[in-house]
Amino acid sequence: MAIPKQIFQTFITKKLPLITRYHVWNMKRKNPEYQYYFYDDDDIEKFLTEEFPPLYIETYRKLRIGAAKADFFRYAVLYRKGGVYLDIDSSIVKPFKELIKENDEAVISAERHENLYVQWALIFNKNHPFLKKTLDLMIDNINTHRYPHDIHATTGPTVFSEGIRQTLQENPATPFTLFDGIEFRGYLKFKYKLGKFFLYKKRSQHWKQMQKHQEIIF
């Protein structure tokens, strides 16, 4: 079954700066065959409540920082629906048809950091085991307060990469495609210029700063 031709993005509000709206428009322009879906925080709560058991929304509501909520959402929405997720401050260079083959079930790419996989862009069919394992590990991290000041480990690339490793240990035949190149080799771009400045405005509003001064879980 082919990966559904749909794109998901999220941010705390639908009021996006002009530069972000441009990159969204450009992504739609390069992928006219894809449907585009944007979720703000209210949309995510509704989605989790309607699509998952109560444990999911109860756990999600324990998160205090937007970046961790976006992590939770990306795994959940692709597990339930399948498609492409891209961080709101990232962009594309080439259309997805040059990246995704019809028989792909999941397309992952190594990060430049050792032992990690890219998580700012996710490409999955629905119900993929990598996402289910990641959701299970993440929910356990949150409910045990395992890493109270570390989004990366609690909900981010660390737990996603561990989910991949554990799944392959349990079932080496799990279907996936490892992209030939680091961080999607320029097909996708991590952090377009000035995106962080216009989205967050104050350095103190960025999750890397926020997690230093408060626990990430209620």
mmCIF file with all atom_site columns, C-alpha atoms in Angstrom:
data_model
loop_
_atom_site.group_PDB
_atom_site.id
_atom_site.type_symbol
_atom_site.label_atom_id
_atom_site.label_alt_id
_atom_site.label_comp_id
_atom_site.label_asym_id
_atom_site.label_entity_id
_atom_site.label_seq_id
_atom_site.pdbx_PDB_ins_code
_atom_site.Cartn_x
_atom_site.Cartn_y
_atom_site.Cartn_z
_atom_site.occupancy
_atom_site.B_iso_or_equiv
_atom_site.pdbx_formal_charge
_atom_site.auth_seq_id
_atom_site.auth_comp_id
_atom_site.auth_asym_id
_atom_site.auth_atom_id
_atom_site.pdbx_PDB_model_num
ATOM 1   C CA . MET A 1 1   ? 0.000   0.000  0.000  1.00 0.00 ? 1   MET A CA 1
ATOM 2   C CA . ALA A 1 2   ? 1.370   3.405  -0.968 1.00 0.00 ? 2   ALA A CA 1
ATOM 3   C CA . ILE A 1 3   ? 2.047   6.107  1.595  1.00 0.00 ? 3   ILE A CA 1
ATOM 4   C CA . PRO A 1 4   ? -0.990  8.450  1.524  1.00 0.00 ? 4   PRO A CA 1
ATOM 5   C CA . LYS A 1 5   ? -0.413  11.689 -0.368 1.00 0.00 ? 5   LYS A CA 1
ATOM 6   C CA . GLN A 1 6   ? -1.103  14.057 2.496  1.00 0.00 ? 6   GLN A CA 1
ATOM 7   C CA . ILE A 1 7   ? 1.029   16.553 4.411  1.00 0.00 ? 7   ILE A CA 1
ATOM 8   C CA . PHE A 1 8   ? 0.655   17.476 8.081  1.00 0.00 ? 8   PHE A CA 1
ATOM 9   C CA . GLN A 1 9   ? 2.089   20.474 9.914  1.00 0.00 ? 9   GLN A CA 1
ATOM 10  C CA . THR A 1 10  ? 1.413   22.087 13.267 1.00 0.00 ? 10  THR A CA 1
ATOM 11  C CA . PHE A 1 11  ? 2.010   25.213 15.318 1.00 0.00 ? 11  PHE A CA 1
ATOM 12  C CA . ILE A 1 12  ? 0.457   26.707 18.431 1.00 0.00 ? 12  ILE A CA 1
ATOM 13  C CA . THR A 1 13  ? -1.702  29.045 16.326 1.00 0.00 ? 13  THR A CA 1
ATOM 14  C CA . LYS A 1 14  ? -2.948  29.349 12.750 1.00 0.00 ? 14  LYS A CA 1
ATOM 15  C CA . LYS A 1 15  ? -1.595  32.914 12.596 1.00 0.00 ? 15  LYS A CA 1
ATOM 16  C CA . LEU A 1 16  ? 1.691   32.249 10.833 1.00 0.00 ? 16  LEU A CA 1
ATOM 17  C CA . PRO A 1 17  ? 4.293   34.840 9.785  1.00 0.00 ? 17  PRO A CA 1
ATOM 18  C CA . LEU A 1 18  ? 4.602   35.712 6.109  1.00 0.00 ? 18  LEU A CA 1
ATOM 19  C CA . ILE A 1 19  ? 7.876   33.822 5.626  1.00 0.00 ? 19  ILE A CA 1
ATOM 20  C CA . THR A 1 20  ? 6.286   30.647 7.003  1.00 0.00 ? 20  THR A CA 1
ATOM 21  C CA . ARG A 1 21  ? 3.220   31.042 4.805  1.00 0.00 ? 21  ARG A CA 1
ATOM 22  C CA . TYR A 1 22  ? 5.544   31.350 1.811  1.00 0.00 ? 22  TYR A CA 1
ATOM 23  C CA . HIS A 1 23  ? 7.263   28.047 2.578  1.00 0.00 ? 23  HIS A CA 1
ATOM 24  C CA . VAL A 1 24  ? 3.896   26.333 3.068  1.00 0.00 ? 24  VAL A CA 1
ATOM 25  C CA . TRP A 1 25  ? 2.724   27.725 -0.290 1.00 0.00 ? 25  TRP A CA 1
ATOM 26  C CA . ASN A 1 26  ? 5.926   26.563 -1.969 1.00 0.00 ? 26  ASN A CA 1
ATOM 27  C CA . MET A 1 27  ? 5.492   23.041 -0.591 1.00 0.00 ? 27  MET A CA 1
ATOM 28  C CA . LYS A 1 28  ? 1.923   22.890 -1.871 1.00 0.00 ? 28  LYS A CA 1
ATOM 29  C CA . ARG A 1 29  ? 3.023   24.238 -5.253 1.00 0.00 ? 29  ARG A CA 1
ATOM 30  C CA . LYS A 1 30  ? 5.666   21.543 -5.650 1.00 0.00 ? 30  LYS A CA 1
ATOM 31  C CA . ASN A 1 31  ? 3.293   18.778 -4.551 1.00 0.00 ? 31  ASN A CA 1
ATOM 32  C CA . PRO A 1 32  ? -0.086  19.514 -6.182 1.00 0.00 ? 32  PRO A CA 1
ATOM 33  C CA . GLU A 1 33  ? -1.188  15.890 -5.838 1.00 0.00 ? 33  GLU A CA 1
ATOM 34  C CA . TYR A 1 34  ? -0.961  16.119 -2.019 1.00 0.00 ? 34  TYR A CA 1
ATOM 35  C CA . GLN A 1 35  ? -3.660  17.251 0.405  1.00 0.00 ? 35  GLN A CA 1
ATOM 36  C CA . TYR A 1 36  ? -2.438  19.671 3.084  1.00 0.00 ? 36  TYR A CA 1
ATOM 37  C CA . TYR A 1 37  ? -3.599  19.688 6.714  1.00 0.00 ? 37  TYR A CA 1
ATOM 38  C CA . PHE A 1 38  ? -2.609  22.173 9.403  1.00 0.00 ? 38  PHE A CA 1
ATOM 39  C CA . TYR A 1 39  ? -3.335  21.584 13.098 1.00 0.00 ? 39  TYR A CA 1
ATOM 40  C CA . ASP A 1 40  ? -3.102  24.147 15.881 1.00 0.00 ? 40  ASP A CA 1
ATOM 41  C CA . ASP A 1 41  ? -3.196  23.143 19.559 1.00 0.00 ? 41  ASP A CA 1
ATOM 42  C CA . ASP A 1 42  ? -7.009  22.999 19.659 1.00 0.00 ? 42  ASP A CA 1
ATOM 43  C CA . ASP A 1 43  ? -7.106  20.796 16.559 1.00 0.00 ? 43  ASP A CA 1
ATOM 44  C CA . ILE A 1 44  ? -4.579  18.399 18.095 1.00 0.00 ? 44  ILE A CA 1
ATOM 45  C CA . GLU A 1 45  ? -6.617  18.002 21.278 1.00 0.00 ? 45  GLU A CA 1
ATOM 46  C CA . LYS A 1 46  ? -9.722  17.231 19.227 1.00 0.00 ? 46  LYS A CA 1
ATOM 47  C CA . PHE A 1 47  ? -7.829  14.746 17.051 1.00 0.00 ? 47  PHE A CA 1
ATOM 48  C CA . LEU A 1 48  ? -6.297  12.852 19.976 1.00 0.00 ? 48  LEU A CA 1
ATOM 49  C CA . THR A 1 49  ? -9.618  12.752 21.837 1.00 0.00 ? 49  THR A CA 1
ATOM 50  C CA . GLU A 1 50  ? -11.495 11.372 18.837 1.00 0.00 ? 50  GLU A CA 1
ATOM 51  C CA . GLU A 1 51  ? -8.895  8.987  17.411 1.00 0.00 ? 51  GLU A CA 1
ATOM 52  C CA . PHE A 1 52  ? -7.131  7.401  20.405 1.00 0.00 ? 52  PHE A CA 1
ATOM 53  C CA . PRO A 1 53  ? -7.891  5.878  23.812 1.00 0.00 ? 53  PRO A CA 1
ATOM 54  C CA . PRO A 1 54  ? -8.083  8.358  26.757 1.00 0.00 ? 54  PRO A CA 1
ATOM 55  C CA . LEU A 1 55  ? -4.488  7.583  27.786 1.00 0.00 ? 55  LEU A CA 1
ATOM 56  C CA . TYR A 1 56  ? -3.222  9.561  24.797 1.00 0.00 ? 56  TYR A CA 1
ATOM 57  C CA . ILE A 1 57  ? -4.959  12.881 25.433 1.00 0.00 ? 57  ILE A CA 1
ATOM 58  C CA . GLU A 1 58  ? -4.369  12.552 29.180 1.00 0.00 ? 58  GLU A CA 1
ATOM 59  C CA . THR A 1 59  ? -0.642  12.072 28.577 1.00 0.00 ? 59  THR A CA 1
ATOM 60  C CA . TYR A 1 60  ? -0.462  14.810 25.930 1.00 0.00 ? 60  TYR A CA 1
ATOM 61  C CA . ARG A 1 61  ? -1.981  17.316 28.365 1.00 0.00 ? 61  ARG A CA 1
ATOM 62  C CA . LYS A 1 62  ? 0.896   16.730 30.773 1.00 0.00 ? 62  LYS A CA 1
ATOM 63  C CA . LEU A 1 63  ? 3.309   18.380 28.322 1.00 0.00 ? 63  LEU A CA 1
ATOM 64  C CA . ARG A 1 64  ? 4.113   22.028 29.021 1.00 0.00 ? 64  ARG A CA 1
ATOM 65  C CA . ILE A 1 65  ? 6.170   23.045 25.977 1.00 0.00 ? 65  ILE A CA 1
ATOM 66  C CA . GLY A 1 66  ? 4.947   23.352 22.402 1.00 0.00 ? 66  GLY A CA 1
ATOM 67  C CA . ALA A 1 67  ? 7.843   21.471 20.806 1.00 0.00 ? 67  ALA A CA 1
ATOM 68  C CA . ALA A 1 68  ? 7.077   18.376 22.882 1.00 0.00 ? 68  ALA A CA 1
ATOM 69  C CA . LYS A 1 69  ? 3.404   18.616 21.920 1.00 0.00 ? 69  LYS A CA 1
ATOM 70  C CA . ALA A 1 70  ? 4.399   18.805 18.256 1.00 0.00 ? 70  ALA A CA 1
ATOM 71  C CA . ASP A 1 71  ? 6.517   15.673 18.725 1.00 0.00 ? 71  ASP A CA 1
ATOM 72  C CA . PHE A 1 72  ? 3.569   13.804 20.237 1.00 0.00 ? 72  PHE A CA 1
ATOM 73  C CA . PHE A 1 73  ? 1.283   14.925 17.430 1.00 0.00 ? 73  PHE A CA 1
ATOM 74  C CA . ARG A 1 74  ? 3.588   13.957 14.559 1.00 0.00 ? 74  ARG A CA 1
ATOM 75  C CA . TYR A 1 75  ? 3.848   10.325 15.646 1.00 0.00 ? 75  TYR A CA 1
ATOM 76  C CA . ALA A 1 76  ? 0.141   10.081 16.417 1.00 0.00 ? 76  ALA A CA 1
ATOM 77  C CA . VAL A 1 77  ? -1.184  11.635 13.215 1.00 0.00 ? 77  VAL A CA 1
ATOM 78  C CA . LEU A 1 78  ? 1.046   9.583  10.923 1.00 0.00 ? 78  LEU A CA 1
ATOM 79  C CA . TYR A 1 79  ? 0.337   6.403  12.874 1.00 0.00 ? 79  TYR A CA 1
ATOM 80  C CA . ARG A 1 80  ? -3.390  6.940  12.455 1.00 0.00 ? 80  ARG A CA 1
ATOM 81  C CA . LYS A 1 81  ? -3.485  8.491  8.968  1.00 0.00 ? 81  LYS A CA 1
ATOM 82  C CA . GLY A 1 82  ? -0.124  8.054  7.212  1.00 0.00 ? 82  GLY A CA 1
ATOM 83  C CA . GLY A 1 83  ? 1.559   10.626 5.005  1.00 0.00 ? 83  GLY A CA 1
ATOM 84  C CA . VAL A 1 84  ? 4.279   13.247 5.440  1.00 0.00 ? 84  VAL A CA 1
ATOM 85  C CA . TYR A 1 85  ? 4.993   15.413 8.477  1.00 0.00 ? 85  TYR A CA 1
ATOM 86  C CA . LEU A 1 86  ? 7.319   18.412 8.245  1.00 0.00 ? 86  LEU A CA 1
ATOM 87  C CA . ASP A 1 87  ? 8.259   20.850 11.012 1.00 0.00 ? 87  ASP A CA 1
ATOM 88  C CA . ILE A 1 88  ? 6.739   24.275 10.446 1.00 0.00 ? 88  ILE A CA 1
ATOM 89  C CA . ASP A 1 89  ? 10.194  25.899 10.338 1.00 0.00 ? 89  ASP A CA 1
ATOM 90  C CA . SER A 1 90  ? 11.574  23.416 7.798  1.00 0.00 ? 90  SER A CA 1
ATOM 91  C CA . SER A 1 91  ? 11.074  23.372 4.034  1.00 0.00 ? 91  SER A CA 1
ATOM 92  C CA . ILE A 1 92  ? 11.383  21.281 0.895  1.00 0.00 ? 92  ILE A CA 1
ATOM 93  C CA . VAL A 1 93  ? 13.752  21.600 -2.051 1.00 0.00 ? 93  VAL A CA 1
ATOM 94  C CA . LYS A 1 94  ? 12.452  18.831 -4.322 1.00 0.00 ? 94  LYS A CA 1
ATOM 95  C CA . PRO A 1 95  ? 8.924   17.410 -4.678 1.00 0.00 ? 95  PRO A CA 1
ATOM 96  C CA . PHE A 1 96  ? 8.009   14.378 -2.614 1.00 0.00 ? 96  PHE A CA 1
ATOM 97  C CA . LYS A 1 97  ? 7.566   12.227 -5.737 1.00 0.00 ? 97  LYS A CA 1
ATOM 98  C CA . GLU A 1 98  ? 11.359  12.297 -6.119 1.00 0.00 ? 98  GLU A CA 1
ATOM 99  C CA . LEU A 1 99  ? 11.761  11.069 -2.550 1.00 0.00 ? 99  LEU A CA 1
ATOM 100 C CA . ILE A 1 100 ? 8.929   8.581  -2.015 1.00 0.00 ? 100 ILE A CA 1
ATOM 101 C CA . LYS A 1 101 ? 8.400   5.428  -4.090 1.00 0.00 ? 101 LYS A CA 1
ATOM 102 C CA . GLU A 1 102 ? 5.014   3.766  -4.578 1.00 0.00 ? 102 GLU A CA 1
ATOM 103 C CA . ASN A 1 103 ? 6.012   0.663  -2.605 1.00 0.00 ? 103 ASN A CA 1
ATOM 104 C CA . ASP A 1 104 ? 7.549   2.527  0.365  1.00 0.00 ? 104 ASP A CA 1
ATOM 105 C CA . GLU A 1 105 ? 6.082   1.888  3.810  1.00 0.00 ? 105 GLU A CA 1
ATOM 106 C CA . ALA A 1 106 ? 8.408   4.262  5.639  1.00 0.00 ? 106 ALA A CA 1
ATOM 107 C CA . VAL A 1 107 ? 11.276  6.478  4.508  1.00 0.00 ? 107 VAL A CA 1
ATOM 108 C CA . ILE A 1 108 ? 13.816  7.414  7.170  1.00 0.00 ? 108 ILE A CA 1
ATOM 109 C CA . SER A 1 109 ? 17.139  9.239  7.008  1.00 0.00 ? 109 SER A CA 1
ATOM 110 C CA . ALA A 1 110 ? 20.141  9.275  9.314  1.00 0.00 ? 110 ALA A CA 1
ATOM 111 C CA . GLU A 1 111 ? 20.918  12.495 11.172 1.00 0.00 ? 111 GLU A CA 1
ATOM 112 C CA . ARG A 1 112 ? 24.354  14.047 11.123 1.00 0.00 ? 112 ARG A CA 1
ATOM 113 C CA . HIS A 1 113 ? 24.442  13.192 14.842 1.00 0.00 ? 113 HIS A CA 1
ATOM 114 C CA . GLU A 1 114 ? 25.540  9.608  15.397 1.00 0.00 ? 114 GLU A CA 1
ATOM 115 C CA . ASN A 1 115 ? 22.874  6.986  16.186 1.00 0.00 ? 115 ASN A CA 1
ATOM 116 C CA . LEU A 1 116 ? 19.934  9.312  15.488 1.00 0.00 ? 116 LEU A CA 1
ATOM 117 C CA . TYR A 1 117 ? 17.359  9.441  12.715 1.00 0.00 ? 117 TYR A CA 1
ATOM 118 C CA . VAL A 1 118 ? 15.742  12.572 11.290 1.00 0.00 ? 118 VAL A CA 1
ATOM 119 C CA . GLN A 1 119 ? 12.519  13.385 13.096 1.00 0.00 ? 119 GLN A CA 1
ATOM 120 C CA . TRP A 1 120 ? 11.777  16.914 11.857 1.00 0.00 ? 120 TRP A CA 1
ATOM 121 C CA . ALA A 1 121 ? 10.498  15.226 8.697  1.00 0.00 ? 121 ALA A CA 1
ATOM 122 C CA . LEU A 1 122 ? 8.603   11.932 8.860  1.00 0.00 ? 122 LEU A CA 1
ATOM 123 C CA . ILE A 1 123 ? 7.313   9.818  5.958  1.00 0.00 ? 123 ILE A CA 1
ATOM 124 C CA . PHE A 1 124 ? 5.174   6.823  6.947  1.00 0.00 ? 124 PHE A CA 1
ATOM 125 C CA . ASN A 1 125 ? 2.246   4.672  6.005  1.00 0.00 ? 125 ASN A CA 1
ATOM 126 C CA . LYS A 1 126 ? -0.414  4.441  8.688  1.00 0.00 ? 126 LYS A CA 1
ATOM 127 C CA . ASN A 1 127 ? -0.091  1.862  11.473 1.00 0.00 ? 127 ASN A CA 1
ATOM 128 C CA . HIS A 1 128 ? 3.655   1.544  10.990 1.00 0.00 ? 128 HIS A CA 1
ATOM 129 C CA . PRO A 1 129 ? 5.405   -0.372 13.819 1.00 0.00 ? 129 PRO A CA 1
ATOM 130 C CA . PHE A 1 130 ? 8.152   2.274  14.195 1.00 0.00 ? 130 PHE A CA 1
ATOM 131 C CA . LEU A 1 131 ? 5.521   4.849  15.153 1.00 0.00 ? 131 LEU A CA 1
ATOM 132 C CA . LYS A 1 132 ? 3.649   2.525  17.507 1.00 0.00 ? 132 LYS A CA 1
ATOM 133 C CA . LYS A 1 133 ? 6.832   1.668  19.379 1.00 0.00 ? 133 LYS A CA 1
ATOM 134 C CA . THR A 1 134 ? 7.814   5.349  19.545 1.00 0.00 ? 134 THR A CA 1
ATOM 135 C CA . LEU A 1 135 ? 4.383   6.299  20.911 1.00 0.00 ? 135 LEU A CA 1
ATOM 136 C CA . ASP A 1 136 ? 4.621   3.594  23.581 1.00 0.00 ? 136 ASP A CA 1
ATOM 137 C CA . LEU A 1 137 ? 8.119   4.649  24.665 1.00 0.00 ? 137 LEU A CA 1
ATOM 138 C CA . MET A 1 138 ? 7.212   8.348  24.646 1.00 0.00 ? 138 MET A CA 1
ATOM 139 C CA . ILE A 1 139 ? 4.063   7.876  26.716 1.00 0.00 ? 139 ILE A CA 1
ATOM 140 C CA . ASP A 1 140 ? 6.082   5.906  29.271 1.00 0.00 ? 140 ASP A CA 1
ATOM 141 C CA . ASN A 1 141 ? 8.734   8.666  29.366 1.00 0.00 ? 141 ASN A CA 1
ATOM 142 C CA . ILE A 1 142 ? 6.078   11.303 30.046 1.00 0.00 ? 142 ILE A CA 1
ATOM 143 C CA . ASN A 1 143 ? 4.128   9.379  32.664 1.00 0.00 ? 143 ASN A CA 1
ATOM 144 C CA . THR A 1 144 ? 7.265   8.434  34.591 1.00 0.00 ? 144 THR A CA 1
ATOM 145 C CA . HIS A 1 145 ? 8.840   11.934 34.329 1.00 0.00 ? 145 HIS A CA 1
ATOM 146 C CA . ARG A 1 146 ? 11.951  10.116 33.143 1.00 0.00 ? 146 ARG A CA 1
ATOM 147 C CA . TYR A 1 147 ? 13.685  13.171 31.634 1.00 0.00 ? 147 TYR A CA 1
ATOM 148 C CA . PRO A 1 148 ? 12.088  16.247 33.269 1.00 0.00 ? 148 PRO A CA 1
ATOM 149 C CA . HIS A 1 149 ? 14.307  18.791 31.476 1.00 0.00 ? 149 HIS A CA 1
ATOM 150 C CA . ASP A 1 150 ? 15.021  16.995 28.200 1.00 0.00 ? 150 ASP A CA 1
ATOM 151 C CA . ILE A 1 151 ? 12.545  17.199 25.318 1.00 0.00 ? 151 ILE A CA 1
ATOM 152 C CA . HIS A 1 152 ? 15.012  15.502 22.964 1.00 0.00 ? 152 HIS A CA 1
ATOM 153 C CA . ALA A 1 153 ? 15.003  12.357 25.111 1.00 0.00 ? 153 ALA A CA 1
ATOM 154 C CA . THR A 1 154 ? 11.355  12.448 26.202 1.00 0.00 ? 154 THR A CA 1
ATOM 155 C CA . THR A 1 155 ? 9.545   13.063 22.915 1.00 0.00 ? 155 THR A CA 1
ATOM 156 C CA . GLY A 1 156 ? 12.165  13.967 20.303 1.00 0.00 ? 156 GLY A CA 1
ATOM 157 C CA . PRO A 1 157 ? 14.743  12.296 18.052 1.00 0.00 ? 157 PRO A CA 1
ATOM 158 C CA . THR A 1 158 ? 16.241  10.203 20.863 1.00 0.00 ? 158 THR A CA 1
ATOM 159 C CA . VAL A 1 159 ? 13.031  8.313  21.629 1.00 0.00 ? 159 VAL A CA 1
ATOM 160 C CA . PHE A 1 160 ? 12.102  8.091  17.927 1.00 0.00 ? 160 PHE A CA 1
ATOM 161 C CA . SER A 1 161 ? 15.477  6.540  17.097 1.00 0.00 ? 161 SER A CA 1
ATOM 162 C CA . GLU A 1 162 ? 15.156  4.140  20.024 1.00 0.00 ? 162 GLU A CA 1
ATOM 163 C CA . GLY A 1 163 ? 11.714  3.155  18.766 1.00 0.00 ? 163 GLY A CA 1
ATOM 164 C CA . ILE A 1 164 ? 13.220  2.233  15.407 1.00 0.00 ? 164 ILE A CA 1
ATOM 165 C CA . ARG A 1 165 ? 16.026  0.201  16.995 1.00 0.00 ? 165 ARG A CA 1
ATOM 166 C CA . GLN A 1 166 ? 13.732  -1.707 19.351 1.00 0.00 ? 166 GLN A CA 1
ATOM 167 C CA . THR A 1 167 ? 11.258  -2.489 16.579 1.00 0.00 ? 167 THR A CA 1
ATOM 168 C CA . LEU A 1 168 ? 13.995  -3.892 14.339 1.00 0.00 ? 168 LEU A CA 1
ATOM 169 C CA . GLN A 1 169 ? 15.366  -5.974 17.208 1.00 0.00 ? 169 GLN A CA 1
ATOM 170 C CA . GLU A 1 170 ? 11.908  -7.470 17.732 1.00 0.00 ? 170 GLU A CA 1
ATOM 171 C CA . ASN A 1 171 ? 11.159  -7.868 14.013 1.00 0.00 ? 171 ASN A CA 1
ATOM 172 C CA . PRO A 1 172 ? 14.058  -7.390 11.578 1.00 0.00 ? 172 PRO A CA 1
ATOM 173 C CA . ALA A 1 173 ? 11.613  -7.784 8.670  1.00 0.00 ? 173 ALA A CA 1
ATOM 174 C CA . THR A 1 174 ? 9.765   -4.543 9.507  1.00 0.00 ? 174 THR A CA 1
ATOM 175 C CA . PRO A 1 175 ? 9.388   -2.730 6.152  1.00 0.00 ? 175 PRO A CA 1
ATOM 176 C CA . PHE A 1 176 ? 11.206  0.576  5.706  1.00 0.00 ? 176 PHE A CA 1
ATOM 177 C CA . THR A 1 177 ? 13.490  2.434  3.309  1.00 0.00 ? 177 THR A CA 1
ATOM 178 C CA . LEU A 1 178 ? 16.695  4.028  4.586  1.00 0.00 ? 178 LEU A CA 1
ATOM 179 C CA . PHE A 1 179 ? 17.305  7.100  2.443  1.00 0.00 ? 179 PHE A CA 1
ATOM 180 C CA . ASP A 1 180 ? 20.702  7.164  0.756  1.00 0.00 ? 180 ASP A CA 1
ATOM 181 C CA . GLY A 1 181 ? 22.248  10.236 2.352  1.00 0.00 ? 181 GLY A CA 1
ATOM 182 C CA . ILE A 1 182 ? 22.398  12.212 5.583  1.00 0.00 ? 182 ILE A CA 1
ATOM 183 C CA . GLU A 1 183 ? 19.318  14.293 6.507  1.00 0.00 ? 183 GLU A CA 1
ATOM 184 C CA . PHE A 1 184 ? 17.525  13.575 3.226  1.00 0.00 ? 184 PHE A CA 1
ATOM 185 C CA . ARG A 1 185 ? 20.550  14.857 1.286  1.00 0.00 ? 185 ARG A CA 1
ATOM 186 C CA . GLY A 1 186 ? 19.112  18.245 0.453  1.00 0.00 ? 186 GLY A CA 1
ATOM 187 C CA . TYR A 1 187 ? 15.704  17.043 -0.732 1.00 0.00 ? 187 TYR A CA 1
ATOM 188 C CA . LEU A 1 188 ? 14.319  18.555 2.479  1.00 0.00 ? 188 LEU A CA 1
ATOM 189 C CA . LYS A 1 189 ? 15.796  21.443 4.439  1.00 0.00 ? 189 LYS A CA 1
ATOM 190 C CA . PHE A 1 190 ? 16.053  21.691 8.224  1.00 0.00 ? 190 PHE A CA 1
ATOM 191 C CA . LYS A 1 191 ? 15.317  25.211 9.509  1.00 0.00 ? 191 LYS A CA 1
ATOM 192 C CA . TYR A 1 192 ? 14.851  27.689 6.692  1.00 0.00 ? 192 TYR A CA 1
ATOM 193 C CA . LYS A 1 193 ? 16.531  31.071 7.146  1.00 0.00 ? 193 LYS A CA 1
ATOM 194 C CA . LEU A 1 194 ? 14.852  33.430 9.659  1.00 0.00 ? 194 LEU A CA 1
ATOM 195 C CA . GLY A 1 195 ? 12.112  30.914 10.445 1.00 0.00 ? 195 GLY A CA 1
ATOM 196 C CA . LYS A 1 196 ? 13.004  30.648 14.116 1.00 0.00 ? 196 LYS A CA 1
ATOM 197 C CA . PHE A 1 197 ? 13.201  34.443 14.474 1.00 0.00 ? 197 PHE A CA 1
ATOM 198 C CA . PHE A 1 198 ? 9.739   35.128 13.068 1.00 0.00 ? 198 PHE A CA 1
ATOM 199 C CA . LEU A 1 199 ? 8.023   32.170 14.728 1.00 0.00 ? 199 LEU A CA 1
ATOM 200 C CA . TYR A 1 200 ? 9.441   32.628 18.223 1.00 0.00 ? 200 TYR A CA 1
ATOM 201 C CA . LYS A 1 201 ? 10.613  36.264 18.240 1.00 0.00 ? 201 LYS A CA 1
ATOM 202 C CA . LYS A 1 202 ? 12.215  35.944 21.692 1.00 0.00 ? 202 LYS A CA 1
ATOM 203 C CA . ARG A 1 203 ? 15.053  33.502 22.286 1.00 0.00 ? 203 ARG A CA 1
ATOM 204 C CA . SER A 1 204 ? 13.500  32.667 25.661 1.00 0.00 ? 204 SER A CA 1
ATOM 205 C CA . GLN A 1 205 ? 10.412  31.285 23.865 1.00 0.00 ? 205 GLN A CA 1
ATOM 206 C CA . HIS A 1 206 ? 12.394  28.568 22.107 1.00 0.00 ? 206 HIS A CA 1
ATOM 207 C CA . TRP A 1 207 ? 12.057  25.106 23.609 1.00 0.00 ? 207 TRP A CA 1
ATOM 208 C CA . LYS A 1 208 ? 15.812  24.685 24.168 1.00 0.00 ? 208 LYS A CA 1
ATOM 209 C CA . GLN A 1 209 ? 15.721  27.649 26.532 1.00 0.00 ? 209 GLN A CA 1
ATOM 210 C CA . MET A 1 210 ? 12.380  26.834 28.149 1.00 0.00 ? 210 MET A CA 1
ATOM 211 C CA . GLN A 1 211 ? 13.383  23.305 29.178 1.00 0.00 ? 211 GLN A CA 1
ATOM 212 C CA . LYS A 1 212 ? 16.348  24.675 31.123 1.00 0.00 ? 212 LYS A CA 1
ATOM 213 C CA . HIS A 1 213 ? 14.156  26.750 33.416 1.00 0.00 ? 213 HIS A CA 1
ATOM 214 C CA . GLN A 1 214 ? 11.097  24.569 33.924 1.00 0.00 ? 214 GLN A CA 1
ATOM 215 C CA . GLU A 1 215 ? 10.139  20.920 33.880 1.00 0.00 ? 215 GLU A CA 1
ATOM 216 C CA . ILE A 1 216 ? 8.670   19.904 30.552 1.00 0.00 ? 216 ILE A CA 1
ATOM 217 C CA . ILE A 1 217 ? 5.905   17.824 32.200 1.00 0.00 ? 217 ILE A CA 1
ATOM 218 C CA . PHE A 1 218 ? 3.166   18.965 34.596 1.00 0.00 ? 218 PHE A CA 1
#
